[in-house]
C-alpha atoms as a printed R data frame, in Angstrom:
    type eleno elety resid chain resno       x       y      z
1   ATOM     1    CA   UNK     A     1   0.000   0.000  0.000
2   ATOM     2    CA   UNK     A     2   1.495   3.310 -0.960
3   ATOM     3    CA   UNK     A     3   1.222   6.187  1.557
4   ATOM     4    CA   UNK     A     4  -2.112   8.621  0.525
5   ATOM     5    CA   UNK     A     5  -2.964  12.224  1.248
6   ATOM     6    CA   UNK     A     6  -6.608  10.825  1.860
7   ATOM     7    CA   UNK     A     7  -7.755  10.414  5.513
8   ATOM     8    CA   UNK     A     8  -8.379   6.607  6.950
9   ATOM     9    CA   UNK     A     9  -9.828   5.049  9.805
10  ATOM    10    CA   UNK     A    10  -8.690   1.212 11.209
11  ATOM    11    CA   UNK     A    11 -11.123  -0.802 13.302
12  ATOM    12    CA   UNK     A    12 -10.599  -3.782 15.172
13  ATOM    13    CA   UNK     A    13 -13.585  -6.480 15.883
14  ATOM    14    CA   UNK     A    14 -14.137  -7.278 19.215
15  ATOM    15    CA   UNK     A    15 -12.643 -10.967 20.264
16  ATOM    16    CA   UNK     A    16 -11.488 -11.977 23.121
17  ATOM    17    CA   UNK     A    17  -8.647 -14.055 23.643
18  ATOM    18    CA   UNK     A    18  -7.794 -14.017 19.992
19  ATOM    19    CA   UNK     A    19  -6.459 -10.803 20.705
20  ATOM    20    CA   UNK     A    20  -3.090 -12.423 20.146
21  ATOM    21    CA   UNK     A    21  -3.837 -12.233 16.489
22  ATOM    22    CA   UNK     A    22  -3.414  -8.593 16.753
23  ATOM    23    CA   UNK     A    23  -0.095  -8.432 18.327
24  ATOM    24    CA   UNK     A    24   0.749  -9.987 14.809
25  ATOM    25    CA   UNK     A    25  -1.119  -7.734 12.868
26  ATOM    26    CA   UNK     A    26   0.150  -4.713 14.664
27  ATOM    27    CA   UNK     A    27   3.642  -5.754 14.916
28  ATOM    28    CA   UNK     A    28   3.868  -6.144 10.440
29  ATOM    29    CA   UNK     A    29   1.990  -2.707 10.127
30  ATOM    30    CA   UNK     A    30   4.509  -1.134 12.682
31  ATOM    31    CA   UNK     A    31   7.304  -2.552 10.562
32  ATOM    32    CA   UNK     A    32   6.175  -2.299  6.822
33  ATOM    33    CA   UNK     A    33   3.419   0.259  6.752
34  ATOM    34    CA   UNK     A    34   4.407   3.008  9.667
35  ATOM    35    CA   UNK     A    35   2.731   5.396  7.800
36  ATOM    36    CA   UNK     A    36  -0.763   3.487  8.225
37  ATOM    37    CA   UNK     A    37  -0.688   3.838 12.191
38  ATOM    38    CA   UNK     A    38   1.137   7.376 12.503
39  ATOM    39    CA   UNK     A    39  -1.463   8.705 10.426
40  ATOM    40    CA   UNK     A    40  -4.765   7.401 11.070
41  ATOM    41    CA   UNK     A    41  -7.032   9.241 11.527
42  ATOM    42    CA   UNK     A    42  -9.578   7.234 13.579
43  ATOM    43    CA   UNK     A    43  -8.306   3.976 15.590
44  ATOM    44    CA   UNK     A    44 -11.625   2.231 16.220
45  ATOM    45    CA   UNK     A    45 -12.589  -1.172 18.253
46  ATOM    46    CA   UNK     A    46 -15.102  -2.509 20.385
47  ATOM    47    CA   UNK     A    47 -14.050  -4.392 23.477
48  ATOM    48    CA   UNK     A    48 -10.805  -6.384 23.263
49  ATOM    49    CA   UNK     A    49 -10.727  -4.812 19.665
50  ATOM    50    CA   UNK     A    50 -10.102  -1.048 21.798
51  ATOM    51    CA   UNK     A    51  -7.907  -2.486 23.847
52  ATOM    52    CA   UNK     A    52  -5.303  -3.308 20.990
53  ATOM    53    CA   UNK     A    53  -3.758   0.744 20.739
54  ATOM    54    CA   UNK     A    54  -2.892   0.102 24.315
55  ATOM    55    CA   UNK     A    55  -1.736  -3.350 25.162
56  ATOM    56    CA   UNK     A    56   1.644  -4.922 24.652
57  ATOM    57    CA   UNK     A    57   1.370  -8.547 23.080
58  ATOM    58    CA   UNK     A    58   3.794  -9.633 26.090
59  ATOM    59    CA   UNK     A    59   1.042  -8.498 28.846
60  ATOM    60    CA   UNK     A    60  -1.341 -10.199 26.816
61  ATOM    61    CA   UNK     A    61   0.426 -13.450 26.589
62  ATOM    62    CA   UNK     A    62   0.766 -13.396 30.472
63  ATOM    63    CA   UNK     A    63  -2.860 -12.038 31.245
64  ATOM    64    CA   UNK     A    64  -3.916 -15.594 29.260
65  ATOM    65    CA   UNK     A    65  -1.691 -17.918 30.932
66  ATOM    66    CA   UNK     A    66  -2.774 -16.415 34.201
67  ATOM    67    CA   UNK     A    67  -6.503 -16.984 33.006
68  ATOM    68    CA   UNK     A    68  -5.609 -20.717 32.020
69  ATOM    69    CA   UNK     A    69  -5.095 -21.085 35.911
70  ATOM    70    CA   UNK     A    70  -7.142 -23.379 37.743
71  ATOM    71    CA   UNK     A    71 -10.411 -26.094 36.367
72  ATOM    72    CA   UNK     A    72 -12.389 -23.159 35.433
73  ATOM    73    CA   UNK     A    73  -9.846 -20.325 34.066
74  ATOM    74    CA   UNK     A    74 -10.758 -17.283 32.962
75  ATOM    75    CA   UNK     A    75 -14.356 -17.680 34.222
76  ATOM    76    CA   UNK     A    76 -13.404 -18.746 37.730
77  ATOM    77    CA   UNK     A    77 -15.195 -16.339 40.536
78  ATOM    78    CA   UNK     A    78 -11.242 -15.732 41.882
79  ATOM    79    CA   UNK     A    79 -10.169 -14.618 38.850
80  ATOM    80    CA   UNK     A    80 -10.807 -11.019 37.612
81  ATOM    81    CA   UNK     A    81  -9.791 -10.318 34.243
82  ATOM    82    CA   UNK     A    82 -10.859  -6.825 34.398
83  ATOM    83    CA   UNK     A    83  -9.279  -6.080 37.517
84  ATOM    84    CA   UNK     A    84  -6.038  -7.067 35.812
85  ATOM    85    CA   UNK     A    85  -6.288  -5.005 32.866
86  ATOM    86    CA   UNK     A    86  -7.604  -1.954 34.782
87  ATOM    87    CA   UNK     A    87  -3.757  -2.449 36.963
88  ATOM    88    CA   UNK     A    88  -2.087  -2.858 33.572
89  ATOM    89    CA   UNK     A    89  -3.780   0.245 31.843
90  ATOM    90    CA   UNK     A    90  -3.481   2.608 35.548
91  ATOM    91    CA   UNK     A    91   0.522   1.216 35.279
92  ATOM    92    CA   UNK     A    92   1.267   1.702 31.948
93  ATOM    93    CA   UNK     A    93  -0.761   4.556 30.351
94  ATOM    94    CA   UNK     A    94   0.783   8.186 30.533
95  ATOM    95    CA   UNK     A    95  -0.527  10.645 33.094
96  ATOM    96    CA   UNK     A    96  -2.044  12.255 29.570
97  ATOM    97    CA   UNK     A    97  -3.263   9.173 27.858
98  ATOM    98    CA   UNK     A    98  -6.798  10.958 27.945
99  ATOM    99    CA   UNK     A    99  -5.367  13.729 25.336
100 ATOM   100    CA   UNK     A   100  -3.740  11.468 23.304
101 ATOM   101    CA   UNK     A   101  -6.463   9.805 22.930
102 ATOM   102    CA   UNK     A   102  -9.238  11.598 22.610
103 ATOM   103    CA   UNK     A   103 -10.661  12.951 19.158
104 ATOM   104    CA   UNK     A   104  -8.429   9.515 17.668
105 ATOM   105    CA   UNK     A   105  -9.727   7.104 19.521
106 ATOM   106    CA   UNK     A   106 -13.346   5.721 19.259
107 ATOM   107    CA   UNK     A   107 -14.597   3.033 21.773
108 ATOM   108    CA   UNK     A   108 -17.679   1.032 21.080
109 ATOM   109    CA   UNK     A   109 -20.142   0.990 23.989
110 ATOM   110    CA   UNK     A   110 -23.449  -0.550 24.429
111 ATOM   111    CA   UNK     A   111 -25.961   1.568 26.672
112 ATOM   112    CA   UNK     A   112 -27.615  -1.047 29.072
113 ATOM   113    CA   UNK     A   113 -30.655   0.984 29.620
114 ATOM   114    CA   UNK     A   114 -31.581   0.832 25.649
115 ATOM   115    CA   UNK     A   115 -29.442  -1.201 23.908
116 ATOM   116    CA   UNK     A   116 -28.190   1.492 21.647
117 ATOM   117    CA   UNK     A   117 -24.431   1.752 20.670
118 ATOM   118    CA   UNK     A   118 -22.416   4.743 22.039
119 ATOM   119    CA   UNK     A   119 -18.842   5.779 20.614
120 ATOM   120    CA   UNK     A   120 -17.179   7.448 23.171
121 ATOM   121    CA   UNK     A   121 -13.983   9.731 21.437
122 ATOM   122    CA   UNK     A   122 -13.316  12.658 23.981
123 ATOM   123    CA   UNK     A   123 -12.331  11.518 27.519
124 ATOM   124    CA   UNK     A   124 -11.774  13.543 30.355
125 ATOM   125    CA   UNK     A   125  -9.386  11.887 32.399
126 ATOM   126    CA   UNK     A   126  -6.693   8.664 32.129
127 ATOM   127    CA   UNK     A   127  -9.175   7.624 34.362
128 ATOM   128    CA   UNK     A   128 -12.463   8.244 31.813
129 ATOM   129    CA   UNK     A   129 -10.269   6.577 29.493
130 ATOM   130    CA   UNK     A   130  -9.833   3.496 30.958
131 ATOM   131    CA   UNK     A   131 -13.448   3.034 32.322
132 ATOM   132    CA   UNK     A   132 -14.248   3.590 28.838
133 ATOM   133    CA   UNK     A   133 -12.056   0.709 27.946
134 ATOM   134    CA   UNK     A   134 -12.979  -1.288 30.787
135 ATOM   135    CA   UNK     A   135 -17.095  -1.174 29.951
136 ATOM   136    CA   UNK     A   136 -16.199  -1.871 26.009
137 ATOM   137    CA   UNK     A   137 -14.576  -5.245 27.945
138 ATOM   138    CA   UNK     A   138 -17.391  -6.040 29.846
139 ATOM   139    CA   UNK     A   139 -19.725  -8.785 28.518
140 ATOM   140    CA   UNK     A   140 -22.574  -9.663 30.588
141 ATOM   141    CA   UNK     A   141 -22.181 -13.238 32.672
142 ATOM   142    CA   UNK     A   142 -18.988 -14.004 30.901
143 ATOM   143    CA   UNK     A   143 -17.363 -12.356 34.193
144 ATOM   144    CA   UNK     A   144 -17.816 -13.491 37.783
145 ATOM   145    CA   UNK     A   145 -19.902 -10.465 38.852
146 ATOM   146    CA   UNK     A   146 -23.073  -9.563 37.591
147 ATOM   147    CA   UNK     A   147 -22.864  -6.611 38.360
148 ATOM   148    CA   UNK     A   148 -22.914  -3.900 35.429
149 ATOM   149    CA   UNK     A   149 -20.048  -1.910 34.899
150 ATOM   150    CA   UNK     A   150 -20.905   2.289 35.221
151 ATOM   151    CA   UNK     A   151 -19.120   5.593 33.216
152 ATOM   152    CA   UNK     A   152 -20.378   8.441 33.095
153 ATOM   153    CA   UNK     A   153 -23.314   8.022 35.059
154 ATOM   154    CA   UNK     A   154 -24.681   5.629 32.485
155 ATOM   155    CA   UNK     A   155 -24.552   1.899 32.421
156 ATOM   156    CA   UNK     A   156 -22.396   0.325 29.754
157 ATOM   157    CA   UNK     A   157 -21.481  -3.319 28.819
158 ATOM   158    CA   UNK     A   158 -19.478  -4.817 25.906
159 ATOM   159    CA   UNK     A   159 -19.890  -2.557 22.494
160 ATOM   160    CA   UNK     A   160 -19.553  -5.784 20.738
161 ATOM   161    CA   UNK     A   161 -23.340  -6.802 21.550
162 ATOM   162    CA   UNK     A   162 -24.045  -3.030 19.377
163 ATOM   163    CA   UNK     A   163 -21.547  -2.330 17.160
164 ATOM   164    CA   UNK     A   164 -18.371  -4.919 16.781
165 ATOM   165    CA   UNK     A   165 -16.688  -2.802 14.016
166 ATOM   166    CA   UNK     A   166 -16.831   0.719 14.066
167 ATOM   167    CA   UNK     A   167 -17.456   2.645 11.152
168 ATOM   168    CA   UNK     A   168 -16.906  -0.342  8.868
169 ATOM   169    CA   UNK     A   169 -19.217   0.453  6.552
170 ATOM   170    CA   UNK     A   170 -16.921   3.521  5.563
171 ATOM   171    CA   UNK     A   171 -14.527   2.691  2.211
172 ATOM   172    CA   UNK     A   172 -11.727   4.200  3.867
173 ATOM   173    CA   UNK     A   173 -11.459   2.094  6.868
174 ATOM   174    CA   UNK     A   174  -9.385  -0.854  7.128
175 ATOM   175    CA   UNK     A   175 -11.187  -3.923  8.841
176 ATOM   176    CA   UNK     A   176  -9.190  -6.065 11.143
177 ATOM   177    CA   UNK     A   177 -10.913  -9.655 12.164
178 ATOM   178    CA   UNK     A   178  -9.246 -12.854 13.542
179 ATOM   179    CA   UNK     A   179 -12.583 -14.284 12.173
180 ATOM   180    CA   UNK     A   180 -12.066 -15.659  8.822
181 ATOM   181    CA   UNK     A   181 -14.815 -13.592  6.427
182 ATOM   182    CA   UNK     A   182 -14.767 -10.361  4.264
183 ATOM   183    CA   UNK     A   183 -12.511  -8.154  6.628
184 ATOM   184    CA   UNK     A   184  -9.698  -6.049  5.009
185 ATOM   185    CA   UNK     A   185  -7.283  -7.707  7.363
186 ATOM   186    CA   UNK     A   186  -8.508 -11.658  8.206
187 ATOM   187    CA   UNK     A   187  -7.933 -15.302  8.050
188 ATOM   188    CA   UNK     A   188  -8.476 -17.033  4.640
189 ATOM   189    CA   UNK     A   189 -11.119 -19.552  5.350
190 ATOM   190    CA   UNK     A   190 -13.762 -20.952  2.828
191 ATOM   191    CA   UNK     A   191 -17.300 -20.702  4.003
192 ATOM   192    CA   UNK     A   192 -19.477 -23.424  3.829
193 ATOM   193    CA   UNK     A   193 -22.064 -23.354  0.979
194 ATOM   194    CA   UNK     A   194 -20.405 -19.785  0.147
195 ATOM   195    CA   UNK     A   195 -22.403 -18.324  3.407
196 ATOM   196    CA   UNK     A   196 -21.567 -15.953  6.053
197 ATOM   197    CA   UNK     A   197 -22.690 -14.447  8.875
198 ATOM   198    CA   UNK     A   198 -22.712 -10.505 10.301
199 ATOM   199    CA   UNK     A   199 -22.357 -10.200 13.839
200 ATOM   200    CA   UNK     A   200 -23.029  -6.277 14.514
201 ATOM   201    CA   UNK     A   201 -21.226  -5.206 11.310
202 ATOM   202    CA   UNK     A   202 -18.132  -8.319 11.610
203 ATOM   203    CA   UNK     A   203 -18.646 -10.509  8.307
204 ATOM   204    CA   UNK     A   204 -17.895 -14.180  9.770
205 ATOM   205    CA   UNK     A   205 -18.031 -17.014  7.447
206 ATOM   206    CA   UNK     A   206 -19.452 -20.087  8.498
207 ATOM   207    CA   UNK     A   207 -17.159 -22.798  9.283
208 ATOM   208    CA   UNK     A   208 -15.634 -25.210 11.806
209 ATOM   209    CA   UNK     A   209 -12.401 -23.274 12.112
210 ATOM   210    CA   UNK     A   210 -14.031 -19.726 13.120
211 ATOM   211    CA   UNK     A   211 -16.722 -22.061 15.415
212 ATOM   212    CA   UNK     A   212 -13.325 -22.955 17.289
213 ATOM   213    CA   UNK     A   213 -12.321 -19.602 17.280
214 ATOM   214    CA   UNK     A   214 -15.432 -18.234 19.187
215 ATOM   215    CA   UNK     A   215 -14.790 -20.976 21.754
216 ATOM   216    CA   UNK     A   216 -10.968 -19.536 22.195
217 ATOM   217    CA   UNK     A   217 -12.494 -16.253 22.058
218 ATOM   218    CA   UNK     A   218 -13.984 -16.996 25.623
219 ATOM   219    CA   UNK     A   219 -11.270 -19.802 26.950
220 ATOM   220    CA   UNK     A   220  -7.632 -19.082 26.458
221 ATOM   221    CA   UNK     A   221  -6.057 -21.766 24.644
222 ATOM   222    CA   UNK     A   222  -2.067 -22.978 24.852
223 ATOM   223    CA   UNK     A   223   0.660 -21.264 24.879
224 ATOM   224    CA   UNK     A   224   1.158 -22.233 21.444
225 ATOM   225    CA   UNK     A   225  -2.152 -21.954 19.510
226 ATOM   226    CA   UNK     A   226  -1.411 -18.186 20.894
227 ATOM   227    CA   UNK     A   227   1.908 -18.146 18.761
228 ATOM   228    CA   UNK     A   228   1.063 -19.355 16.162
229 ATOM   229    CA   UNK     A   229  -2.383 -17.287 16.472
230 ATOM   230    CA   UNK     A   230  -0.149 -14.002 16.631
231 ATOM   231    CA   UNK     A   231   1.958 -15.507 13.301
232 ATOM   232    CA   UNK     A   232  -1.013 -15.845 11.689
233 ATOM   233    CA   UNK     A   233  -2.072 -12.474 11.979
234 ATOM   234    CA   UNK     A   234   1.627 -11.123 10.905
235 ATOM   235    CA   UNK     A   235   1.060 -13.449  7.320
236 ATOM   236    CA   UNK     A   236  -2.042 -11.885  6.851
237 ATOM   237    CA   UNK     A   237  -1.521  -8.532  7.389
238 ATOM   238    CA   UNK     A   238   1.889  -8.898  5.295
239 ATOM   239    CA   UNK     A   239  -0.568 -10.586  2.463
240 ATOM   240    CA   UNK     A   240  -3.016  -7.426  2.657
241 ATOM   241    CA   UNK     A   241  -0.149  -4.879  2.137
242 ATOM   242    CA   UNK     A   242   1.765  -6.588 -1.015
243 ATOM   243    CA   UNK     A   243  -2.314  -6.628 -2.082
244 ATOM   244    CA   UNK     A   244  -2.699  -3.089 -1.844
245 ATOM   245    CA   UNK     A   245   0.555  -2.136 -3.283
246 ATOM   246    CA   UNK     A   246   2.923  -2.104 -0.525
């Protein structure tokens, strides 16, 4: 892809635990393409997917093993996923990670009261920024508490449930999925009977391998399916560049 005068947006799909397919992605546009993450214009994702501009594949690959702890892992009442990535983003964000932030970054909410989705771009604190992050996280009864997460006097829970893709349906955005389907950036995978599936604006074509991945999406896997998950996502986003004229 050959650097453009014209403005573009990136948006990553919310996913869970396949999050390590990012670190891949990331890590070949931060190599080969620079110019496509200094000069976005919009960085976009719903839950895990907003995470991504903020987490370091390393913490990631600890956070999981950590959540493979244990008979029932991640979804153990002693384990608090959230609570680790709120320590994690209070540690490692900048005292002005709110101004950095804000007017670039767009965080997919869902509004508990309605259902409706929310982008939230303008924060007014690190603080505002990483409750934002934190309620994009937050899928109902996934987590030991049932307890809904709150911002900004509202009640929020994951923004994948409203909108899993922000501004997708733009031509200048590039779409990042570890789902195989029609994303920019995504796994080659053959649906069956040529069929596929939208969940809240995330093509996802039907087939065993991206069934698995939902289920890894929920339950970290190995050590190594991580790897090679994170590999995966390097090859692809390598393959969408020499595409695009890189």
């Amino acid at each position: 892809m050959q650097e453009s005068s014209k403005e573009w947006n990136i948006s990553f799909a919310g996913c869970g635990f396949l999050m390590a397919y990012y670190c891949g992605v990331y890590s070949c546009l931060f190599e080969r393409a620079p110019f496509l993450l200094k000069g976005v214009k919009k960085i976009c994702g719903a839950s895990s997917g907003a995470l991504m501009v903020v987490l370091k594949s390393k913490k990631i690959s600890e956070d999981t093993l950590m959540a493979r702890k244990g008979t029932l892992g991640a979804v153990h009442p002693s384990f608090d996923l959230l609570k680790i990535v709120r320590n994690f983003l209070n540690h490692d964000l900048p005292e002005d990670a709110h101004l950095l932030a804000s007017g670039r970054l767009f965080v997919s909410l869902t509004r508990v009261s309605d259902g409706t989705n929310v982008l939230v771009s303008e924060f007014d604190s690190k603080e505002d920024l990483i409750q934002a992050l934190i309620c994009s996280c937050f899928y109902p009864l996934y987590f030991a508490t049932l307890f809904k997460v709150f911002s900004r006097f509202q009640r929020y829970v994951d923004g994948a449930l409203s909108d899993n893709m922000p501004f997708s349906g733009l031509r200048n955005t590039i779409t990042i999925s570890p789902f195989s389907g029609e994303s920019d950036i995504s796994p080659y995978g053959s649906p069956f009977y040529f069929h596929d599936i939208y969940y809240n604006n995330v093509s996802i074509h039907i087939n065993f391998i991206n069934a698995h991945r939902v289920v890894i999406a929920f339950f970290p896997p190995e050590p190594e399916v991580l790897a090679e998950m994170c590999q995966n996502g390097y090859k692809d986003a390598f393959l969408f560049l020499k595409e695009n004229g890189e």
